Short mmCIF file of C-alpha atoms in Angstrom, two decimals:
data_model
loop_
_atom_site.label_atom_id
_atom_site.label_comp_id
_atom_site.label_asym_id
_atom_site.label_seq_id
_atom_site.Cartn_x
_atom_site.Cartn_y
_atom_site.Cartn_z
CA MET E 22 59.80 37.81 -198.94
CA ALA E 23 55.97 37.43 -199.77
CA ASN E 24 57.33 35.83 -203.09
CA SER E 25 58.76 33.33 -200.87
CA LEU E 26 56.11 32.56 -199.05
CA PHE E 27 53.98 31.82 -201.75
CA GLN E 28 56.34 29.30 -203.55
CA ARG E 29 55.77 27.11 -200.77
CA SER E 30 51.89 27.56 -201.37
CA GLU E 31 49.55 24.36 -201.55
CA ILE E 32 48.22 23.32 -204.89
CA TYR E 33 44.71 22.65 -206.01
CA ASP E 34 44.24 21.10 -209.47
CA SER E 35 40.73 19.45 -210.05
CA SER E 36 42.24 17.21 -212.95
CA ARG E 37 44.58 15.83 -210.70
CA ARG E 38 42.89 14.67 -207.39
CA GLY E 39 43.70 11.17 -206.03
CA ASN E 40 41.22 8.78 -204.23
CA SER E 41 38.60 10.79 -202.95
CA ALA E 42 38.23 8.87 -199.81
CA LEU E 43 41.84 9.33 -198.98
CA GLU E 44 41.71 12.93 -199.93
CA GLU E 45 38.67 12.83 -197.72
CA LEU E 46 41.28 11.55 -195.00
CA ARG E 47 43.77 13.91 -195.80
CA GLY E 48 41.35 16.72 -195.33
CA ILE E 49 40.17 15.92 -192.14
CA PHE E 50 43.28 15.43 -190.71
CA GLN E 51 44.48 19.48 -191.86
CA TYR E 52 41.19 20.25 -190.40
CA ARG E 53 41.03 18.39 -186.94
CA ASP E 54 41.28 21.70 -184.96
CA LEU E 55 37.96 22.35 -186.35
CA ILE E 56 36.44 18.77 -185.22
CA VAL E 57 37.11 20.12 -181.76
CA GLN E 58 36.03 23.22 -181.96
CA LEU E 59 32.70 21.70 -183.39
CA VAL E 60 32.58 19.07 -180.64
CA HIS E 61 33.17 22.07 -178.09
CA ARG E 62 30.29 23.58 -179.56
CA ASP E 63 27.74 21.51 -179.88
CA VAL E 64 28.65 20.31 -176.42
CA VAL E 65 28.59 23.96 -174.62
CA ALA E 66 26.08 25.23 -176.05
CA ARG E 67 23.78 22.10 -175.31
CA TYR E 68 24.79 22.86 -171.46
CA LYS E 69 25.25 26.77 -170.98
CA ARG E 70 21.57 27.73 -170.55
CA SER E 71 19.89 24.95 -168.67
CA VAL E 72 20.50 25.17 -165.22
CA LEU E 73 21.22 21.65 -164.55
CA GLY E 74 23.87 21.91 -167.32
CA VAL E 75 25.83 18.34 -167.77
CA ALA E 76 23.76 16.64 -165.09
CA TRP E 77 20.82 15.86 -168.35
CA THR E 78 23.32 13.84 -170.11
CA MET E 79 23.12 11.68 -167.03
CA LEU E 80 19.40 12.36 -166.24
CA GLN E 81 18.01 11.27 -169.85
CA PRO E 82 19.00 7.90 -169.67
CA LEU E 83 18.25 7.55 -166.07
CA GLY E 84 14.47 8.63 -166.51
CA MET E 85 14.31 6.08 -169.33
CA MET E 86 15.52 3.58 -167.35
CA VAL E 87 13.31 4.64 -164.20
CA VAL E 88 10.34 3.95 -166.35
CA MET E 89 11.57 0.85 -168.09
CA THR E 90 12.37 -0.65 -165.09
CA LEU E 91 8.79 0.36 -163.43
CA VAL E 92 7.35 -1.15 -166.48
CA PHE E 93 8.69 -4.27 -167.52
CA SER E 94 11.11 -5.35 -164.22
CA ARG E 95 8.30 -8.07 -163.01
CA LEU E 96 7.84 -8.93 -166.50
CA PHE E 97 11.70 -9.48 -166.67
CA HIS E 98 12.26 -10.76 -163.49
CA GLN E 99 14.34 -13.48 -163.88
CA VAL E 100 17.53 -10.89 -165.50
CA GLU E 101 19.75 -10.11 -162.09
CA GLY E 102 20.15 -6.40 -161.51
CA TYR E 103 17.05 -5.33 -164.46
CA PRO E 104 17.65 -1.72 -163.79
CA ALA E 105 21.26 -2.08 -164.98
CA TYR E 106 21.10 -4.56 -167.77
CA VAL E 107 18.17 -1.66 -169.60
CA LEU E 108 20.34 1.26 -168.95
CA SER E 109 23.62 0.03 -170.48
CA GLY E 110 21.68 -1.36 -173.33
CA LEU E 111 19.70 2.07 -173.70
CA ILE E 112 23.07 4.16 -173.13
CA ALA E 113 24.32 2.63 -175.91
CA TRP E 114 21.25 2.12 -178.32
CA THR E 115 20.91 6.33 -177.64
CA PHE E 116 24.42 7.09 -178.75
CA PHE E 117 23.57 5.38 -182.04
CA SER E 118 20.24 6.37 -182.45
CA GLN E 119 21.30 10.20 -181.86
CA THR E 120 24.39 10.10 -183.42
CA THR E 121 23.27 8.78 -186.76
CA THR E 122 20.32 11.33 -186.71
CA ALA E 123 22.41 14.21 -185.86
CA ALA E 124 24.87 13.24 -189.07
CA ILE E 125 21.66 13.37 -191.19
CA HIS E 126 20.54 16.95 -189.40
CA GLN E 127 24.28 18.13 -189.96
CA MET E 128 24.20 17.27 -193.81
CA VAL E 129 20.65 18.80 -194.33
CA TRP E 130 21.07 21.95 -192.50
CA GLY E 131 24.75 22.32 -191.92
CA GLY E 132 24.80 22.04 -195.65
CA ALA E 133 24.64 26.01 -195.91
CA LEU E 134 28.50 26.20 -194.94
CA LEU E 135 29.41 23.62 -197.16
CA ASN E 136 28.03 25.47 -199.98
CA ARG E 137 30.46 28.81 -198.88
CA ILE E 138 33.15 27.62 -198.12
CA TYR E 139 35.48 24.47 -198.28
CA LEU E 140 35.61 22.13 -195.37
CA PRO E 141 36.17 18.49 -195.56
CA ARG E 142 32.29 17.11 -196.06
CA THR E 143 32.63 14.73 -193.47
CA SER E 144 33.48 17.24 -190.76
CA PHE E 145 30.06 17.65 -189.48
CA SER E 146 29.46 14.07 -189.49
CA ILE E 147 32.52 13.22 -187.34
CA SER E 148 32.08 16.09 -185.03
CA ALA E 149 27.94 14.87 -184.45
CA ILE E 150 29.80 11.37 -183.60
CA GLY E 151 32.57 13.11 -181.08
CA THR E 152 29.92 15.01 -179.42
CA GLY E 153 28.05 12.04 -178.88
CA LEU E 154 30.97 10.34 -177.63
CA VAL E 155 31.11 13.19 -174.79
CA ASN E 156 27.63 12.13 -173.75
CA LEU E 157 28.03 8.91 -173.75
CA ALA E 158 31.35 9.00 -171.62
CA LEU E 159 29.24 11.05 -168.97
CA SER E 160 26.52 8.91 -169.05
CA ILE E 161 28.60 6.35 -168.06
CA VAL E 162 29.13 7.48 -164.52
CA PRO E 163 25.08 6.95 -163.51
CA LEU E 164 25.26 3.48 -164.76
CA ILE E 165 28.58 2.66 -162.65
CA ALA E 166 26.84 3.91 -159.63
CA LEU E 167 23.75 2.21 -160.43
CA VAL E 168 26.04 -1.07 -160.47
CA LEU E 169 27.32 -0.26 -157.42
CA ILE E 170 23.89 0.06 -155.55
CA LEU E 171 22.68 -3.25 -157.18
CA HIS E 172 25.52 -5.05 -155.73
CA LEU E 173 26.44 -6.04 -159.15
CA PRO E 174 29.93 -7.40 -159.41
CA LEU E 175 32.20 -3.86 -160.90
CA THR E 176 35.41 -5.69 -162.36
CA ILE E 177 38.74 -4.29 -164.23
CA ASN E 178 37.29 -5.30 -167.49
CA ILE E 179 35.35 -2.13 -167.54
CA LEU E 180 38.55 -1.24 -169.00
CA PHE E 181 37.21 -2.85 -172.23
CA ILE E 182 34.78 -0.17 -172.52
CA PRO E 183 36.75 2.00 -174.61
CA ILE E 184 37.37 -0.52 -176.94
CA SER E 185 33.57 -1.14 -176.96
CA MET E 186 32.67 2.64 -177.66
CA LEU E 187 35.16 3.30 -180.49
CA LEU E 188 33.73 0.29 -182.12
CA LEU E 189 30.23 2.00 -181.76
CA ALA E 190 31.37 5.14 -182.96
CA CYS E 191 32.71 3.83 -186.39
CA PHE E 192 29.87 1.88 -186.75
CA ALA E 193 27.97 5.34 -186.06
CA LEU E 194 29.88 7.07 -188.12
CA GLY E 195 29.49 4.44 -191.39
CA VAL E 196 25.82 4.54 -190.78
CA GLY E 197 25.68 7.96 -190.64
CA LEU E 198 27.80 8.99 -193.60
CA LEU E 199 25.80 6.49 -196.07
CA LEU E 200 22.60 7.68 -194.46
CA SER E 201 23.50 11.29 -195.38
CA THR E 202 24.49 10.68 -198.31
CA LEU E 203 20.63 9.48 -199.12
CA ALA E 204 19.63 12.33 -197.12
CA VAL E 205 21.46 15.00 -199.54
CA ASN E 206 18.88 13.78 -202.53
CA PHE E 207 16.10 12.72 -200.41
CA PRO E 208 15.32 15.10 -197.05
CA ASP E 209 12.63 12.47 -195.80
CA VAL E 210 15.43 10.06 -195.20
CA SER E 211 15.70 11.19 -191.81
CA GLU E 212 11.63 10.48 -191.05
CA MET E 213 11.46 6.97 -192.59
CA TYR E 214 15.30 6.38 -190.50
CA GLN E 215 13.16 7.04 -187.55
CA ILE E 216 10.72 4.57 -187.75
CA ILE E 217 13.25 2.16 -188.90
CA LEU E 218 14.84 2.90 -186.06
CA MET E 219 12.03 2.05 -184.00
CA ALA E 220 11.70 -1.17 -185.08
CA TRP E 221 15.62 -2.14 -185.26
CA MET E 222 15.88 -0.91 -181.20
CA TYR E 223 13.04 -3.82 -180.71
CA PHE E 224 14.83 -6.52 -182.47
CA THR E 225 17.69 -5.83 -180.63
CA PRO E 226 17.51 -7.07 -176.63
CA ILE E 227 17.71 -3.80 -175.33
CA ILE E 228 14.89 -3.76 -172.60
CA TYR E 229 14.53 -7.49 -172.69
CA PRO E 230 16.40 -10.31 -172.41
CA GLU E 231 18.11 -12.36 -174.84
CA THR E 232 16.89 -15.50 -173.92
CA MET E 233 13.31 -14.29 -174.56
CA VAL E 234 13.52 -14.83 -178.14
CA PRO E 235 12.97 -18.07 -179.56
CA PRO E 236 16.59 -20.16 -180.51
CA GLU E 237 15.01 -20.61 -184.28
CA TYR E 238 14.44 -16.45 -184.39
CA GLN E 239 17.87 -15.84 -182.68
CA ARG E 240 20.14 -16.63 -185.59
CA TRP E 241 18.25 -14.05 -187.99
CA MET E 242 17.08 -11.45 -185.51
CA PHE E 243 20.68 -11.18 -183.45
CA THR E 244 23.51 -13.03 -185.41
CA LEU E 245 22.90 -10.65 -188.56
CA ASN E 246 22.20 -7.90 -186.32
CA PRO E 247 25.21 -5.56 -186.10
CA MET E 248 23.83 -3.77 -183.07
CA TYR E 249 23.12 -6.97 -180.96
CA HIS E 250 26.78 -7.39 -181.16
CA LEU E 251 27.76 -3.60 -180.44
CA VAL E 252 25.44 -3.34 -177.57
CA LYS E 253 26.87 -6.84 -175.86
CA LEU E 254 30.48 -5.61 -176.05
CA PHE E 255 29.31 -2.34 -174.01
CA ARG E 256 27.12 -4.48 -171.84
CA ILE E 257 28.84 -7.28 -170.90
CA PRO E 258 31.80 -5.19 -169.41
CA ILE E 259 29.92 -3.51 -167.24
CA TYR E 260 26.59 -5.24 -165.95
CA GLU E 261 28.29 -8.66 -165.80
CA GLY E 262 31.57 -7.45 -165.07
CA LYS E 263 33.06 -10.27 -167.32
CA LEU E 264 35.16 -9.60 -170.95
CA PRO E 265 32.52 -10.22 -173.96
CA ASP E 266 33.51 -13.62 -175.80
CA PRO E 267 35.83 -13.51 -178.90
CA GLN E 268 33.24 -14.33 -180.97
CA SER E 269 31.52 -11.14 -180.61
CA VAL E 270 34.47 -8.82 -180.05
CA LEU E 271 35.03 -9.89 -184.00
CA MET E 272 31.84 -9.91 -185.20
CA GLY E 273 31.57 -6.35 -183.58
CA THR E 274 34.90 -5.29 -185.09
CA VAL E 275 34.45 -6.66 -188.48
CA VAL E 276 31.04 -5.29 -188.82
CA SER E 277 32.09 -1.33 -187.42
CA LEU E 278 35.13 -1.58 -189.59
CA VAL E 279 33.72 -2.64 -192.81
CA THR E 280 30.48 -0.33 -192.68
CA LEU E 281 32.63 2.52 -191.53
CA ILE E 282 34.98 2.22 -194.64
CA VAL E 283 32.07 1.67 -197.24
CA GLY E 284 30.20 4.72 -196.10
CA TRP E 285 33.86 6.84 -195.96
CA ILE E 286 34.25 5.48 -199.60
CA VAL E 287 30.62 5.98 -200.57
CA PHE E 288 30.57 9.56 -199.00
CA SER E 289 33.52 10.49 -200.20
CA ARG E 290 32.77 9.70 -203.93
CA GLU E 291 29.42 11.21 -203.64
CA ALA E 292 30.68 14.36 -201.82
CA ASP E 293 31.19 16.57 -205.10
CA ARG E 294 27.99 16.49 -206.29
CA PHE E 295 26.57 17.55 -202.89
CA ALA E 296 27.12 21.20 -203.72
CA TYR E 297 24.97 20.83 -207.18
CA LYS E 298 21.59 19.90 -205.21
CA ALA E 299 21.51 23.37 -203.33
CA MET Y 1 51.58 23.77 -215.82
CA GLU Y 2 53.53 23.68 -212.50
CA ALA Y 3 55.19 27.09 -211.27
CA VAL Y 4 55.68 28.80 -214.26
CA SER Y 5 55.63 32.52 -213.90
CA ASN Y 6 53.45 33.91 -211.00
CA ARG Y 7 50.05 32.40 -212.07
CA VAL Y 8 47.70 31.86 -208.74
CA VAL Y 9 44.58 30.71 -210.81
CA ALA Y 10 44.20 28.80 -213.98
CA LEU Y 11 40.76 27.69 -215.33
CA GLU Y 12 40.67 25.94 -218.52
CA ASN Y 13 37.23 25.27 -220.39
CA VAL Y 14 35.60 25.38 -216.76
CA THR Y 15 32.38 24.28 -217.00
CA VAL Y 16 29.65 23.86 -214.35
CA ARG Y 17 26.09 22.07 -215.54
CA TYR Y 18 23.29 21.37 -213.01
CA HIS Y 19 21.11 18.11 -214.15
CA ALA Y 20 17.57 18.79 -212.00
CA PRO Y 21 14.75 16.97 -212.17
CA GLU Y 22 12.57 19.49 -214.54
CA GLU Y 23 10.17 19.93 -210.97
CA ARG Y 24 11.89 19.92 -207.98
CA ILE Y 25 11.61 16.35 -206.34
CA HIS Y 26 11.51 17.10 -202.49
CA THR Y 27 10.89 13.17 -201.27
CA PHE Y 28 12.11 9.94 -201.28
CA LYS Y 29 8.50 8.92 -202.01
CA GLU Y 30 7.94 11.02 -204.75
CA TYR Y 31 11.11 10.05 -206.09
CA ALA Y 32 9.91 6.52 -206.02
CA ILE Y 33 6.60 7.24 -207.15
CA ARG Y 34 7.94 8.96 -210.31
CA ILE Y 35 10.68 6.29 -211.25
CA LEU Y 36 7.62 3.90 -211.30
CA LYS Y 37 5.22 5.63 -213.69
CA ARG Y 38 8.28 6.81 -215.66
CA ASP Y 39 7.53 10.24 -215.12
CA LEU Y 40 11.28 11.77 -214.16
CA ARG Y 41 12.07 14.55 -216.96
CA PHE Y 42 15.29 16.16 -216.22
CA LYS Y 43 16.51 19.63 -217.55
CA GLU Y 44 19.99 21.14 -217.62
CA PHE Y 45 21.29 24.25 -216.64
CA THR Y 46 24.60 25.67 -217.60
CA ALA Y 47 25.89 27.88 -214.90
CA LEU Y 48 29.07 28.04 -216.42
CA SER Y 49 30.27 27.42 -220.07
CA GLY Y 50 33.94 27.04 -221.26
CA ILE Y 51 35.76 29.60 -218.86
CA ASN Y 52 38.83 30.07 -219.68
CA VAL Y 53 41.11 32.72 -217.88
CA GLU Y 54 44.58 32.97 -216.14
CA ILE Y 55 45.14 35.37 -212.77
CA GLN Y 56 48.60 36.35 -211.76
CA GLN Y 57 49.52 36.87 -208.45
CA GLY Y 58 48.62 40.16 -206.83
CA GLU Y 59 45.46 40.88 -209.07
CA THR Y 60 42.59 42.12 -208.23
CA ILE Y 61 39.76 41.13 -210.28
CA GLY Y 62 36.04 42.09 -210.81
CA ILE Y 63 33.40 39.89 -211.93
CA ILE Y 64 30.41 42.01 -213.17
CA GLY Y 65 26.97 40.40 -214.91
CA ARG Y 66 23.61 40.39 -214.32
CA ASN Y 67 21.90 38.39 -211.42
CA GLY Y 68 22.28 34.76 -212.57
CA ALA Y 69 25.11 35.11 -215.23
CA GLY Y 70 26.98 33.12 -213.28
CA LYS Y 71 29.43 35.11 -210.70
CA SER Y 72 28.52 33.14 -207.79
CA THR Y 73 29.18 30.03 -209.47
CA LEU Y 74 32.43 31.08 -210.81
CA LEU Y 75 33.33 31.83 -207.04
CA LYS Y 76 32.42 28.96 -205.94
CA VAL Y 77 34.43 26.89 -208.27
CA ILE Y 78 37.49 29.66 -207.02
CA SER Y 79 37.08 28.66 -203.70
CA ARG Y 80 36.81 24.83 -204.26
CA VAL Y 81 33.31 24.43 -203.23
CA LEU Y 82 32.06 23.44 -206.48
CA VAL Y 83 34.34 20.91 -208.93
CA PRO Y 84 33.42 21.72 -212.44
CA THR Y 85 31.47 19.46 -214.25
CA GLU Y 86 34.16 19.91 -217.28
CA GLY Y 87 37.34 21.17 -217.18
CA ARG Y 88 40.12 22.37 -215.28
CA VAL Y 89 40.68 24.53 -211.88
CA TRP Y 90 44.28 25.19 -210.92
CA ILE Y 91 44.78 27.15 -207.76
CA ARG Y 92 47.97 28.18 -206.25
CA GLY Y 93 47.43 29.04 -202.17
CA ARG Y 94 44.53 29.28 -199.65
CA VAL Y 95 41.66 30.52 -200.78
CA SER Y 96 39.98 32.97 -197.81
CA PRO Y 97 35.98 33.80 -198.94
CA LEU Y 98 34.62 36.66 -197.07
CA LEU Y 99 31.29 35.91 -198.24
CA GLU Y 100 29.69 35.98 -194.90
CA LEU Y 101 31.15 37.51 -191.95
CA GLY Y 102 30.60 34.93 -188.74
CA ALA Y 103 28.34 32.79 -191.18
CA GLY Y 104 29.13 29.69 -188.50
CA PHE Y 105 29.21 31.94 -185.03
CA HIS Y 106 27.18 30.48 -182.23
CA PRO Y 107 24.82 32.82 -179.98
CA GLU Y 108 25.95 30.81 -176.99
CA LEU Y 109 29.50 30.74 -177.41
CA THR Y 110 31.62 33.36 -176.34
CA GLY Y 111 33.45 36.20 -178.50
CA ARG Y 112 36.70 34.20 -178.18
CA GLU Y 113 35.10 30.52 -178.68
CA ASN Y 114 33.40 31.80 -181.38
CA VAL Y 115 37.00 32.79 -182.65
CA SER Y 116 38.68 29.54 -182.31
CA LEU Y 117 35.38 27.75 -184.29
CA ASN Y 118 35.47 30.45 -187.23
CA ALA Y 119 38.80 30.36 -187.67
CA THR Y 120 39.43 26.89 -187.53
CA LEU Y 121 36.27 26.48 -190.57
CA LEU Y 122 38.50 28.83 -192.22
CA GLY Y 123 41.32 26.10 -192.45
CA HIS Y 124 43.30 27.59 -189.45
CA SER Y 125 44.79 25.53 -186.62
CA MET Y 126 44.57 26.13 -183.20
CA ARG Y 127 48.20 27.33 -182.94
CA ASP Y 128 47.39 29.75 -185.53
CA VAL Y 129 44.27 31.12 -183.50
CA GLN Y 130 47.09 31.28 -180.18
CA GLU Y 131 49.27 33.28 -181.87
CA ARG Y 132 46.30 36.17 -183.31
CA ILE Y 133 43.69 35.71 -180.58
CA ASP Y 134 44.95 39.25 -178.85
CA ASP Y 135 45.16 40.80 -182.34
CA ILE Y 136 41.72 40.22 -183.37
CA ILE Y 137 40.37 41.24 -180.25
CA ASP Y 138 42.16 44.29 -180.51
CA PHE Y 139 40.88 45.35 -184.45
CA ALA Y 140 37.38 44.18 -183.53
CA GLU Y 141 37.56 46.70 -180.36
CA ILE Y 142 35.64 44.08 -178.18
CA GLY Y 143 38.07 44.52 -175.21
CA THR Y 144 37.03 42.72 -172.46
CA PHE Y 145 33.21 41.52 -174.18
CA ILE Y 146 35.13 38.73 -175.34
CA GLU Y 147 34.48 36.63 -172.71
CA ALA Y 148 30.41 37.21 -172.87
CA PRO Y 149 28.38 35.53 -174.99
CA LEU Y 150 27.65 36.15 -178.57
CA ARG Y 151 24.10 36.81 -178.08
CA THR Y 152 24.70 39.99 -175.49
CA TYR Y 153 26.33 41.52 -178.97
CA SER Y 154 25.32 44.45 -181.02
CA SER Y 155 25.03 43.57 -184.50
CA GLY Y 156 28.26 45.71 -185.18
CA MET Y 157 30.33 43.84 -183.03
CA VAL Y 158 29.25 40.52 -184.53
CA ALA Y 159 30.35 42.02 -187.78
CA ARG Y 160 33.35 43.62 -186.58
CA LEU Y 161 34.37 40.72 -184.91
CA GLY Y 162 33.92 38.37 -188.27
CA PHE Y 163 35.86 40.93 -190.28
CA ALA Y 164 38.52 40.43 -187.85
CA VAL Y 165 38.81 36.74 -187.61
CA ALA Y 166 38.44 36.44 -191.72
CA THR Y 167 40.92 38.65 -192.30
CA ALA Y 168 43.55 37.97 -189.72
CA TRP Y 169 45.67 35.79 -191.51
CA GLU Y 170 46.92 37.50 -194.92
CA PRO Y 171 45.16 35.65 -197.18
CA GLU Y 172 46.77 34.41 -200.57
CA ILE Y 173 43.82 34.74 -202.43
CA LEU Y 174 40.83 36.83 -201.25
CA ILE Y 175 37.21 36.00 -202.42
CA LEU Y 176 34.62 38.97 -201.82
CA ASP Y 177 31.10 38.72 -202.60
CA GLU Y 178 29.95 42.79 -202.98
CA ILE Y 179 31.75 45.03 -200.86
CA LEU Y 180 31.46 44.84 -197.22
CA SER Y 181 30.38 47.22 -195.18
CA VAL Y 182 30.66 46.63 -191.56
CA GLY Y 183 30.57 48.94 -188.80
CA ASP Y 184 30.66 52.47 -188.48
CA GLU Y 185 32.71 54.48 -190.23
CA ALA Y 186 35.79 54.99 -188.69
CA PHE Y 187 36.12 50.99 -188.60
CA ARG Y 188 34.99 50.97 -192.45
CA ARG Y 189 38.51 53.08 -193.19
CA LYS Y 190 40.23 50.20 -190.99
CA CYS Y 191 39.00 47.40 -192.97
CA GLN Y 192 40.30 49.45 -196.19
CA THR Y 193 43.33 50.25 -194.91
CA ARG Y 194 43.98 46.43 -194.01
CA MET Y 195 42.36 45.29 -197.94
CA GLU Y 196 45.27 48.04 -199.47
CA ASN Y 197 47.93 46.31 -197.15
CA PHE Y 198 46.95 42.59 -198.71
CA ARG Y 199 46.84 44.21 -201.71
CA SER Y 200 50.42 45.93 -201.92
CA GLY Y 201 51.02 42.83 -199.95
CA GLY Y 202 50.32 40.20 -203.02
CA THR Y 203 47.08 39.07 -202.60
CA THR Y 204 44.95 37.76 -205.42
CA THR Y 205 41.75 39.74 -205.11
CA PHE Y 206 38.38 38.58 -206.49
CA LEU Y 207 35.43 40.96 -206.08
CA VAL Y 208 31.87 40.52 -207.38
CA SER Y 209 29.97 43.67 -207.22
CA HIS Y 210 27.12 45.49 -208.91
CA THR Y 211 28.56 48.80 -207.92
CA MET Y 212 30.73 49.85 -211.11
CA ASP Y 213 32.60 53.03 -209.74
CA THR Y 214 33.71 50.25 -206.97
CA VAL Y 215 35.06 47.93 -209.53
CA ARG Y 216 36.96 50.10 -211.42
CA ALA Y 217 38.33 51.86 -208.57
CA MET Y 218 39.56 48.67 -206.88
CA CYS Y 219 40.05 46.12 -210.07
CA SER Y 220 42.98 45.58 -212.32
CA ARG Y 221 40.96 43.65 -214.37
CA VAL Y 222 37.37 42.75 -215.16
CA ILE Y 223 35.48 39.53 -216.16
CA TRP Y 224 32.00 40.21 -217.64
CA LEU Y 225 29.79 37.14 -217.37
CA ASP Y 226 26.61 36.45 -219.22
CA HIS Y 227 24.52 33.60 -219.42
CA GLY Y 228 27.44 31.55 -217.62
CA ARG Y 229 30.40 32.69 -220.42
CA VAL Y 230 32.99 35.04 -220.94
CA MET Y 231 31.49 38.55 -222.51
CA ALA Y 232 34.87 40.47 -221.90
CA VAL Y 233 38.27 40.12 -220.22
CA GLY Y 234 40.43 43.19 -219.41
CA GLU Y 235 40.81 46.74 -218.92
CA PRO Y 236 38.29 47.88 -216.23
CA LYS Y 237 36.91 50.73 -218.05
CA GLU Y 238 36.41 49.11 -221.60
CA VAL Y 239 34.75 45.75 -219.75
CA ILE Y 240 32.63 48.13 -218.27
CA GLN Y 241 31.64 50.50 -220.99
CA ALA Y 242 30.67 47.25 -223.37
CA TYR Y 243 28.63 45.81 -220.21
CA ARG Y 244 26.62 49.13 -219.73
CA LYS Y 245 26.17 48.95 -223.56
CA ALA Y 246 24.62 46.14 -223.87
CA GLU Y 247 22.67 46.50 -220.87
CA GLY Y 248 21.15 49.65 -222.41
#
């Protein structure tokens, strides 16, 4: 009986492996329950011991919004409902910066586990994005409350938000995988990235209105900046109550998917070498 | 090389070569400076060299040798963590490594949550977990503590839970790095019985140990590694004797 069981067993042959990116995809599908468990772990572990629990996820961007509003609302008085403008931008940006940073850390420190048991190597990066998505969804709640308080139009177009979140997640995963590939070789990539993130944030209209940037700079500052499009896709449906223009949707989609595919292929190709680094 | 005979593992000319800078370079900055100064020397370290072994289903294979002989590297190659630099690894069936029990445990999660996390880390689905969760709790003798966070557990309870999860499913290929000493005498006996059942049920086992008595008692064949090469494969008694002689 044992034999019949073993006959069906999966065969692994190191000399006959297919395309690394597709193998990785197949692995992740097999280990999909693990991704759920890892997200569950990160979300639960973060909240279990704090008194305010889940509220922290919502309070953190709210706190930043209050600070930004106090500091900048006079300066940017032409922006209607500035608190909602800045909060929507901050939420999208925080998701991106936190998940990509977490993806790097997971590879550098979570690598110990990858060195002991076989797991699809993208598991930790994907779960970092998953955890970020849970936090992102939670922080939309206070954003909607703010929109209502400020009497901004809340419309059916808010249903576009899940698409914006998905595109943001794809882009963040692609960037996270590319950075992890680098970080396995050079741990200080993580520090360098923090500086880049800070500069990148100020090149993206998060706390200031787009119109503040002179038109001659807008082209290279915005058009070529993926996060400009992605923040816009997230902000417009909720802050303006409109659907984003087709050009932004197209740019956002193309840039996210291309980054994800490139990141996935590069990471999967290099993944076999990770275990040699430890 | 298809399903002839009862072969479960075949290593053909397996070589693992680490290609590392002579001094460990930690930062990108340092790396960039070195490249500019052309001061980057690499050294090769061969952890395994031309390993050829075939293992049949149900064998218990002991791996012996000095520290740094390549034992752990060999286990990594078999457990798919490391893809060899050269050669071929062929494996039929799921490999369960019993390396560090509860390596993926998290102190804030309850015992039950940790069981799910650990089991999925080992490649099981949540449906598998639901089927076995009661058996796991029973075997680990955790009782109602299963709903309490892991940080409230004694170290013995953690180890028992780790062992219970890792061995809840009969593995096709089992990897043991040093023999386990889990919990008290009674629990250790229970573990031993479970291992025996696996072996009689057809599980193939790899065991790394420095305790020659254990190897002799448990293994059907022994591989002696030195400097990444196979010095001898065969009857435990003979290989251990040769190893002892060489070691003086």
